[in-house]
Amino acid sequence: MTILGIESSCDETSAAVIKADEKNTSVELLSNVIASSLDLHAQTGGIIPEVAARKQIELILPVIQEALNKAKINQKDIDAIAVTYGPGLIGSLLIGVETAKTLSLIWQKPLVPVNHLYGHIYANFIQEKNNLCKIPNLPGVGLVVSGGHTDLVLLEKHGKLIWLGGTRDDAAGEAMDKIGRLIGLPYPGGPAIEKAALNGKPKIFKFPRPLLGSDDFDFSFSGLKTAVLREVRELTKNGKQLTKQQINDISAEVQQAVTDVIVTKTFKAVKKYQAKTIMIGGGAAANQKLRETLAQKSQELGATLHVPAKNLCTDNAAMIAAAAFFNYQYIEATKVTANPELYFD
Ligand code: KG4
Ligand code: ZN
């Protein structure tokens, strides 16, 4: 089966072609084209939904064409079209959804609507030609750490995903984006904090680890943001500026706090469900500190950690096509509607 995936939930416009392997246990990546309007949003310090949507309109058709060209196929070779129908920004989602519906009707191909959050988990089932990865054995614990979400799920088998818990306020990526802005780092804050943290030390400043010991799988990161805000106000009293070292040390402590909470909660789920597999995904899963800490802890517990390549952690259409393949359910194109509030079932 060959699937064309389309992703347009936020500021990335992406189209990809994947093909199932012979045993149907993984999907091979034939192309994954990602165009981003991130540079525009960096200029305004965050995403302006209207600007993101306009950029999606400009990019969607050339990106789809390029994905087909790179995969060396044309529409006749496609068995189905997969599209993100939520969650995300409504203006951005609509572009991908309406384009996919139109192509599905014109090309007479089934349309599979995909929850973007499932996509982040299914990035772990994609095989890249020159970067073969181990395919996860199920059941496994899934961790989504993106700009809008921090969630833990149990993927019992394909088609059976159980939500365990998620953030009660800000997602980890969102908190880092906001903290980045507070301490004068460029947007997006996540990678900027990671970079600054390389030259800083945790524990110079002390920030909370919210819900670290709570008896559930929930997260909360807005308290961390408020703690940083208070510290920054104190440090910049009487017109003072943050020093470079202070910015680096705040970044190191923020990154450590986020990592501590996420790793603790993930392994709490691993122990409770006796899972031997952990699958991570989402933009913040590109964070090296988080990856290394999860890897170390997995080794200690004899579990296998699956981490997608960095370009498959941030938003991309390959993960949407992969999720569609393993949860194949097509719906009449005219009945598919964008749902910005979509969450786990
Ligand atoms: O999954 P994604 O590309 O978009 C959403 O679906 O939200 O995630 C974007 C988020 C942003 O908050 C960004 O700051 C964060 O991922 N991020 C990182 C890193 N790279 C991206 N956070 C921490 N460390 C990184 N290296
Ligand atoms: Zn995402």
Short mmCIF file of C-alpha atoms and ligand atoms in Angstrom, two decimals:
data_model
loop_
_atom_site.label_atom_id
_atom_site.label_comp_id
_atom_site.label_asym_id
_atom_site.label_seq_id
_atom_site.Cartn_x
_atom_site.Cartn_y
_atom_site.Cartn_z
CA MET A 1 0.00 0.00 0.00
CA THR A 2 1.28 3.46 -0.92
CA ILE A 3 -0.10 6.46 0.98
CA LEU A 4 0.23 10.17 0.32
CA GLY A 5 0.21 12.05 3.64
CA ILE A 6 -0.66 15.72 4.08
CA GLU A 7 0.05 17.76 7.23
CA SER A 8 -0.82 21.43 7.73
CA SER A 9 -1.89 21.75 11.37
CA CYS A 10 0.35 24.66 12.36
CA ASP A 11 3.30 26.36 10.66
CA GLU A 12 4.68 23.40 8.71
CA THR A 13 3.29 22.46 5.31
CA SER A 14 4.25 18.91 4.56
CA ALA A 15 3.48 16.11 2.12
CA ALA A 16 5.01 12.65 2.14
CA VAL A 17 4.75 9.30 0.43
CA ILE A 18 5.16 6.07 2.38
CA LYS A 19 4.91 2.45 1.34
CA ALA A 20 4.16 -0.48 3.64
CA ASP A 21 6.86 -3.12 3.97
CA GLU A 22 6.14 -6.71 2.90
CA LYS A 23 5.21 -7.83 6.41
CA ASN A 24 3.13 -4.72 7.13
CA THR A 25 5.14 -4.06 10.31
CA SER A 26 6.70 -0.78 9.25
CA VAL A 27 6.44 1.77 6.48
CA GLU A 28 9.18 2.86 4.13
CA LEU A 29 9.68 6.55 3.54
CA LEU A 30 9.69 7.42 -0.16
CA SER A 31 9.58 11.18 0.30
CA ASN A 32 8.91 13.70 3.06
CA VAL A 33 8.80 17.34 1.98
CA ILE A 34 8.50 19.91 4.76
CA ALA A 35 8.16 23.65 4.18
CA SER A 36 7.99 25.86 7.22
CA SER A 37 6.95 29.43 7.87
CA LEU A 38 8.98 29.39 11.12
CA ASP A 39 11.27 32.22 9.93
CA LEU A 40 8.25 34.52 9.57
CA HIS A 41 7.07 33.65 13.10
CA ALA A 42 10.56 34.15 14.53
CA GLN A 43 10.27 37.79 13.40
CA THR A 44 7.10 38.26 15.45
CA GLY A 45 8.21 36.12 18.41
CA GLY A 46 5.41 33.60 17.94
CA ILE A 47 2.86 32.25 15.50
CA ILE A 48 0.19 34.58 14.15
CA PRO A 49 -2.49 32.09 12.96
CA GLU A 50 -3.59 34.25 10.02
CA VAL A 51 0.00 34.50 8.74
CA ALA A 52 0.51 30.73 9.13
CA ALA A 53 -2.72 29.98 7.20
CA ARG A 54 -1.81 32.29 4.32
CA LYS A 55 1.57 30.59 4.05
CA GLN A 56 -0.14 27.17 3.98
CA ILE A 57 -2.18 28.24 0.93
CA GLU A 58 0.97 29.29 -0.93
CA LEU A 59 2.88 26.13 -0.10
CA ILE A 60 0.44 23.24 -0.12
CA LEU A 61 0.28 22.41 -3.85
CA PRO A 62 4.00 22.81 -4.62
CA VAL A 63 4.83 20.70 -1.55
CA ILE A 64 2.46 17.88 -2.63
CA GLN A 65 3.86 17.99 -6.17
CA GLU A 66 7.43 17.81 -4.85
CA ALA A 67 6.57 14.87 -2.57
CA LEU A 68 5.21 12.92 -5.56
CA ASN A 69 8.22 13.86 -7.71
CA LYS A 70 10.73 12.86 -5.04
CA ALA A 71 8.96 9.54 -4.52
CA LYS A 72 9.06 9.09 -8.32
CA ILE A 73 5.37 8.29 -8.48
CA ASN A 74 2.25 9.94 -9.80
CA GLN A 75 -1.31 9.90 -8.54
CA LYS A 76 -2.08 6.57 -10.21
CA ASP A 77 0.33 4.82 -7.81
CA ILE A 78 -1.35 6.12 -4.66
CA ASP A 79 -3.71 3.79 -2.77
CA ALA A 80 -4.97 6.36 -0.25
CA ILE A 81 -4.57 9.93 0.95
CA ALA A 82 -4.05 10.65 4.67
CA VAL A 83 -4.57 14.09 6.17
CA THR A 84 -4.29 15.68 9.61
CA TYR A 85 -7.78 16.84 10.62
CA GLY A 86 -6.82 18.09 14.11
CA PRO A 87 -5.74 19.32 16.57
CA GLY A 88 -4.15 22.55 15.42
CA LEU A 89 -4.90 26.03 14.14
CA ILE A 90 -8.21 26.06 12.28
CA GLY A 91 -7.00 28.23 9.39
CA SER A 92 -3.96 26.02 8.81
CA LEU A 93 -5.86 22.73 9.23
CA LEU A 94 -8.50 23.78 6.72
CA ILE A 95 -5.95 24.17 3.93
CA GLY A 96 -4.66 20.60 4.26
CA VAL A 97 -8.10 19.08 4.84
CA GLU A 98 -9.81 20.82 1.92
CA THR A 99 -6.88 20.10 -0.41
CA ALA A 100 -6.90 16.41 0.59
CA LYS A 101 -10.67 16.20 0.12
CA THR A 102 -10.42 17.73 -3.34
CA LEU A 103 -7.60 15.40 -4.40
CA SER A 104 -9.47 12.41 -2.99
CA LEU A 105 -12.53 13.28 -5.07
CA ILE A 106 -10.65 14.10 -8.27
CA TRP A 107 -8.23 11.18 -8.10
CA GLN A 108 -10.87 8.77 -6.71
CA LYS A 109 -8.71 7.72 -3.74
CA PRO A 110 -9.92 6.86 -0.22
CA LEU A 111 -9.32 9.60 2.36
CA VAL A 112 -8.06 8.70 5.85
CA PRO A 113 -8.40 11.50 8.43
CA VAL A 114 -5.61 11.32 11.04
CA ASN A 115 -5.29 12.72 14.56
CA HIS A 116 -2.00 14.66 14.57
CA LEU A 117 -1.17 13.33 18.05
CA TYR A 118 -1.33 9.73 16.83
CA GLY A 119 1.00 10.82 14.06
CA HIS A 120 3.71 11.81 16.54
CA ILE A 121 3.62 8.28 18.05
CA TYR A 122 3.59 6.60 14.62
CA ALA A 123 6.75 8.45 13.56
CA ASN A 124 8.42 5.53 15.36
CA PHE A 125 7.25 3.06 12.70
CA ILE A 126 8.88 4.81 9.74
CA GLN A 127 11.92 3.29 8.07
CA GLU A 128 14.25 5.65 6.26
CA LYS A 129 16.38 4.05 3.58
CA ASN A 130 19.73 5.15 4.95
CA ASN A 131 18.69 5.24 8.60
CA LEU A 132 16.96 1.95 9.43
CA CYS A 133 15.41 1.85 12.87
CA LYS A 134 14.13 -0.91 15.13
CA ILE A 135 10.34 -1.21 14.92
CA PRO A 136 8.57 -1.01 18.30
CA ASN A 137 7.09 -4.15 19.83
CA LEU A 138 3.67 -3.49 21.32
CA PRO A 139 2.32 -2.86 23.88
CA GLY A 140 4.34 0.25 24.55
CA VAL A 141 4.15 3.59 26.34
CA GLY A 142 3.97 6.61 24.03
CA LEU A 143 5.09 10.09 25.01
CA VAL A 144 4.03 13.09 22.91
CA VAL A 145 5.98 16.24 23.71
CA SER A 146 5.10 18.89 21.17
CA GLY A 147 4.42 22.61 21.17
CA GLY A 148 0.78 22.12 22.10
CA HIS A 149 0.80 18.77 23.90
CA THR A 150 2.47 16.73 26.60
CA ASP A 151 0.69 13.39 26.79
CA LEU A 152 1.34 9.84 27.90
CA VAL A 153 -0.51 6.99 26.19
CA LEU A 154 -0.46 3.22 26.16
CA LEU A 155 -0.45 1.78 22.65
CA GLU A 156 -1.70 -1.75 23.34
CA LYS A 157 -1.86 -2.69 19.67
CA HIS A 158 -2.56 -0.88 16.41
CA GLY A 159 -6.02 0.57 16.68
CA LYS A 160 -6.07 0.43 20.50
CA LEU A 161 -4.52 3.48 22.12
CA ILE A 162 -5.34 4.40 25.73
CA TRP A 163 -4.72 7.93 27.00
CA LEU A 164 -3.01 7.90 30.41
CA GLY A 165 -2.59 11.59 31.17
CA GLY A 166 -1.57 14.95 29.82
CA THR A 167 -0.81 18.52 30.67
CA ARG A 168 -3.33 20.46 32.73
CA ASP A 169 -2.08 23.80 31.37
CA ASP A 170 0.96 24.58 29.21
CA ALA A 171 2.67 21.86 27.21
CA ALA A 172 6.41 21.43 27.77
CA GLY A 173 7.26 22.95 24.36
CA GLU A 174 4.84 25.83 24.88
CA ALA A 175 6.32 26.56 28.34
CA MET A 176 9.83 26.59 26.86
CA ASP A 177 8.68 28.89 24.06
CA LYS A 178 7.21 31.31 26.62
CA ILE A 179 10.22 31.08 28.95
CA GLY A 180 12.53 31.63 25.97
CA ARG A 181 10.73 34.88 25.26
CA LEU A 182 10.95 35.91 28.95
CA ILE A 183 14.73 35.54 28.99
CA GLY A 184 15.27 37.17 25.59
CA LEU A 185 15.93 34.07 23.46
CA PRO A 186 14.66 33.80 19.89
CA TYR A 187 11.49 31.88 18.94
CA PRO A 188 11.01 28.95 19.17
CA GLY A 189 12.24 28.78 22.75
CA GLY A 190 12.74 24.98 22.94
CA PRO A 191 15.79 24.69 20.70
CA ALA A 192 17.09 28.09 21.89
CA ILE A 193 16.94 26.93 25.52
CA GLU A 194 18.68 23.68 24.58
CA LYS A 195 21.49 25.65 22.93
CA ALA A 196 21.87 28.14 25.81
CA ALA A 197 21.80 25.29 28.36
CA LEU A 198 24.98 23.87 26.83
CA ASN A 199 26.88 26.78 28.43
CA GLY A 200 24.90 26.85 31.66
CA LYS A 201 24.50 24.81 34.82
CA PRO A 202 21.29 23.58 36.43
CA LYS A 203 20.71 24.26 40.16
CA ILE A 204 22.33 27.75 40.06
CA PHE A 205 18.69 28.83 39.92
CA LYS A 206 16.09 26.56 41.49
CA PHE A 207 12.79 26.04 39.74
CA PRO A 208 9.91 23.72 40.67
CA ARG A 209 9.22 20.28 39.17
CA PRO A 210 5.40 20.55 39.05
CA LEU A 211 3.38 17.37 39.70
CA LEU A 212 6.60 15.33 39.94
CA GLY A 213 5.22 13.13 42.72
CA SER A 214 1.50 13.24 41.84
CA ASP A 215 -0.36 9.98 41.72
CA ASP A 216 -1.35 10.25 38.05
CA PHE A 217 0.16 10.77 34.61
CA ASP A 218 -0.64 14.46 34.39
CA PHE A 219 1.73 17.34 33.81
CA SER A 220 1.68 21.06 34.55
CA PHE A 221 4.28 23.51 33.32
CA SER A 222 2.70 26.91 33.87
CA GLY A 223 4.11 27.06 37.45
CA LEU A 224 7.60 26.63 36.04
CA LYS A 225 7.00 29.56 33.71
CA THR A 226 5.75 31.72 36.62
CA ALA A 227 8.80 30.78 38.73
CA VAL A 228 11.09 31.91 35.91
CA LEU A 229 9.10 35.13 35.51
CA ARG A 230 9.55 35.92 39.24
CA GLU A 231 13.28 35.21 39.07
CA VAL A 232 13.71 37.35 35.95
CA ARG A 233 11.82 40.25 37.59
CA GLU A 234 14.15 40.01 40.59
CA LEU A 235 17.30 39.86 38.45
CA THR A 236 16.26 42.78 36.25
CA LYS A 237 15.25 45.13 39.07
CA ASN A 238 16.44 48.72 38.78
CA GLY A 239 16.89 48.49 35.02
CA LYS A 240 19.46 45.68 35.10
CA GLN A 241 19.76 43.31 32.14
CA LEU A 242 20.11 39.53 32.37
CA THR A 243 23.71 38.49 31.76
CA LYS A 244 24.52 35.86 29.17
CA GLN A 245 25.56 33.49 31.96
CA GLN A 246 22.28 34.01 33.80
CA ILE A 247 20.36 33.22 30.61
CA ASN A 248 22.42 30.06 30.14
CA ASP A 249 21.97 28.95 33.76
CA ILE A 250 18.22 29.63 33.72
CA SER A 251 17.99 27.62 30.48
CA ALA A 252 19.93 24.69 31.98
CA GLU A 253 17.67 24.59 35.04
CA VAL A 254 14.47 24.89 32.96
CA GLN A 255 15.60 22.07 30.67
CA GLN A 256 16.50 19.95 33.69
CA ALA A 257 13.16 20.60 35.41
CA VAL A 258 11.18 19.69 32.28
CA THR A 259 13.32 16.58 31.73
CA ASP A 260 13.00 15.46 35.39
CA VAL A 261 9.19 15.62 35.31
CA ILE A 262 8.75 14.03 31.88
CA VAL A 263 11.20 11.19 32.55
CA THR A 264 9.72 10.43 36.00
CA LYS A 265 6.15 10.29 34.69
CA THR A 266 7.10 8.24 31.63
CA PHE A 267 8.82 5.56 33.69
CA LYS A 268 5.99 5.56 36.19
CA ALA A 269 3.77 4.51 33.27
CA VAL A 270 6.35 1.99 32.05
CA LYS A 271 6.41 0.34 35.48
CA LYS A 272 2.65 0.40 36.01
CA TYR A 273 1.89 -1.19 32.63
CA GLN A 274 5.02 -3.38 32.61
CA ALA A 275 5.84 -2.03 29.18
CA LYS A 276 9.07 -2.99 27.49
CA THR A 277 8.75 -0.35 24.79
CA ILE A 278 8.79 3.44 24.94
CA MET A 279 8.01 5.54 21.87
CA ILE A 280 8.51 9.29 21.89
CA GLY A 281 7.52 11.99 19.43
CA GLY A 282 6.77 15.69 19.02
CA GLY A 283 9.03 18.69 18.53
CA ALA A 284 10.42 18.68 22.07
CA ALA A 285 11.45 15.03 21.58
CA ALA A 286 14.27 16.51 19.49
CA ASN A 287 15.80 17.69 22.78
CA GLN A 288 19.08 15.89 23.34
CA LYS A 289 19.00 16.10 27.15
CA LEU A 290 15.54 14.50 27.22
CA ARG A 291 16.60 11.81 24.74
CA GLU A 292 19.76 10.96 26.68
CA THR A 293 18.02 10.82 30.05
CA LEU A 294 15.22 8.63 28.68
CA ALA A 295 17.79 6.36 27.01
CA GLN A 296 19.80 5.96 30.20
CA LYS A 297 16.75 5.17 32.31
CA SER A 298 15.42 2.73 29.69
CA GLN A 299 18.69 0.85 29.77
CA GLU A 300 18.56 0.63 33.57
CA LEU A 301 15.05 -0.85 33.39
CA GLY A 302 15.65 -3.14 30.41
CA ALA A 303 13.12 -1.30 28.23
CA THR A 304 13.66 -0.29 24.60
CA LEU A 305 13.44 3.40 23.79
CA HIS A 306 12.35 4.37 20.29
CA VAL A 307 13.17 7.87 19.14
CA PRO A 308 12.36 9.10 15.63
CA ALA A 309 14.99 11.01 13.64
CA LYS A 310 14.80 14.72 14.49
CA ASN A 311 13.05 15.63 11.20
CA LEU A 312 10.36 13.07 12.05
CA CYS A 313 9.92 14.48 15.59
CA THR A 314 8.81 17.92 14.45
CA ASP A 315 5.66 18.17 12.34
CA ASN A 316 5.78 16.18 9.12
CA ALA A 317 3.40 14.34 6.81
CA ALA A 318 5.25 11.01 6.88
CA MET A 319 4.04 10.36 10.43
CA ILE A 320 0.47 11.15 9.33
CA ALA A 321 0.68 8.65 6.47
CA ALA A 322 2.21 6.07 8.86
CA ALA A 323 -0.60 6.53 11.41
CA ALA A 324 -3.13 6.15 8.60
CA PHE A 325 -1.56 2.89 7.45
CA PHE A 326 -1.69 1.26 10.91
CA ASN A 327 -5.17 2.59 11.73
CA TYR A 328 -6.65 2.41 8.26
CA GLN A 329 -10.18 3.77 8.31
CA TYR A 330 -11.28 5.80 5.36
CA ILE A 331 -14.21 8.13 5.42
CA GLU A 332 -16.18 9.61 2.54
CA ALA A 333 -14.23 12.74 1.62
CA THR A 334 -17.16 15.13 1.92
CA LYS A 335 -17.71 14.04 5.55
CA VAL A 336 -14.18 14.91 6.74
CA THR A 337 -14.00 18.18 8.67
CA ALA A 338 -11.12 19.92 10.43
CA ASN A 339 -11.32 19.78 14.24
CA PRO A 340 -8.90 22.16 15.98
CA GLU A 341 -9.90 20.83 19.44
CA LEU A 342 -9.35 17.14 18.60
CA TYR A 343 -7.62 15.22 21.42
CA PHE A 344 -7.11 11.56 22.27
CA ASP A 345 -10.38 9.59 22.39
O1 KG4 B 1 5.62 18.92 17.23
P1 KG4 B 1 5.97 20.33 16.91
O2 KG4 B 1 6.88 20.58 15.72
O3 KG4 B 1 4.68 21.18 16.67
C1 KG4 B 1 3.50 20.94 17.39
O4 KG4 B 1 2.74 20.01 17.01
O5 KG4 B 1 3.33 21.65 18.40
O6 KG4 B 1 6.62 20.95 18.22
C2 KG4 B 1 7.06 22.28 18.31
C3 KG4 B 1 7.62 22.48 19.71
C4 KG4 B 1 7.98 23.93 20.04
O7 KG4 B 1 7.39 24.27 21.28
C5 KG4 B 1 9.50 23.91 20.14
O8 KG4 B 1 10.00 24.85 21.07
C6 KG4 B 1 9.75 22.50 20.61
O9 KG4 B 1 8.80 21.72 19.90
N1 KG4 B 1 11.11 22.05 20.27
C7 KG4 B 1 12.06 21.75 21.18
C8 KG4 B 1 13.22 21.40 20.46
N2 KG4 B 1 12.93 21.48 19.13
C9 KG4 B 1 11.62 21.87 19.03
N3 KG4 B 1 12.02 21.77 22.52
C10 KG4 B 1 13.13 21.44 23.16
N4 KG4 B 1 14.30 21.11 22.56
C11 KG4 B 1 14.38 21.08 21.21
N5 KG4 B 1 15.53 20.74 20.60
ZN ZN B 2 3.08 18.28 16.27
#
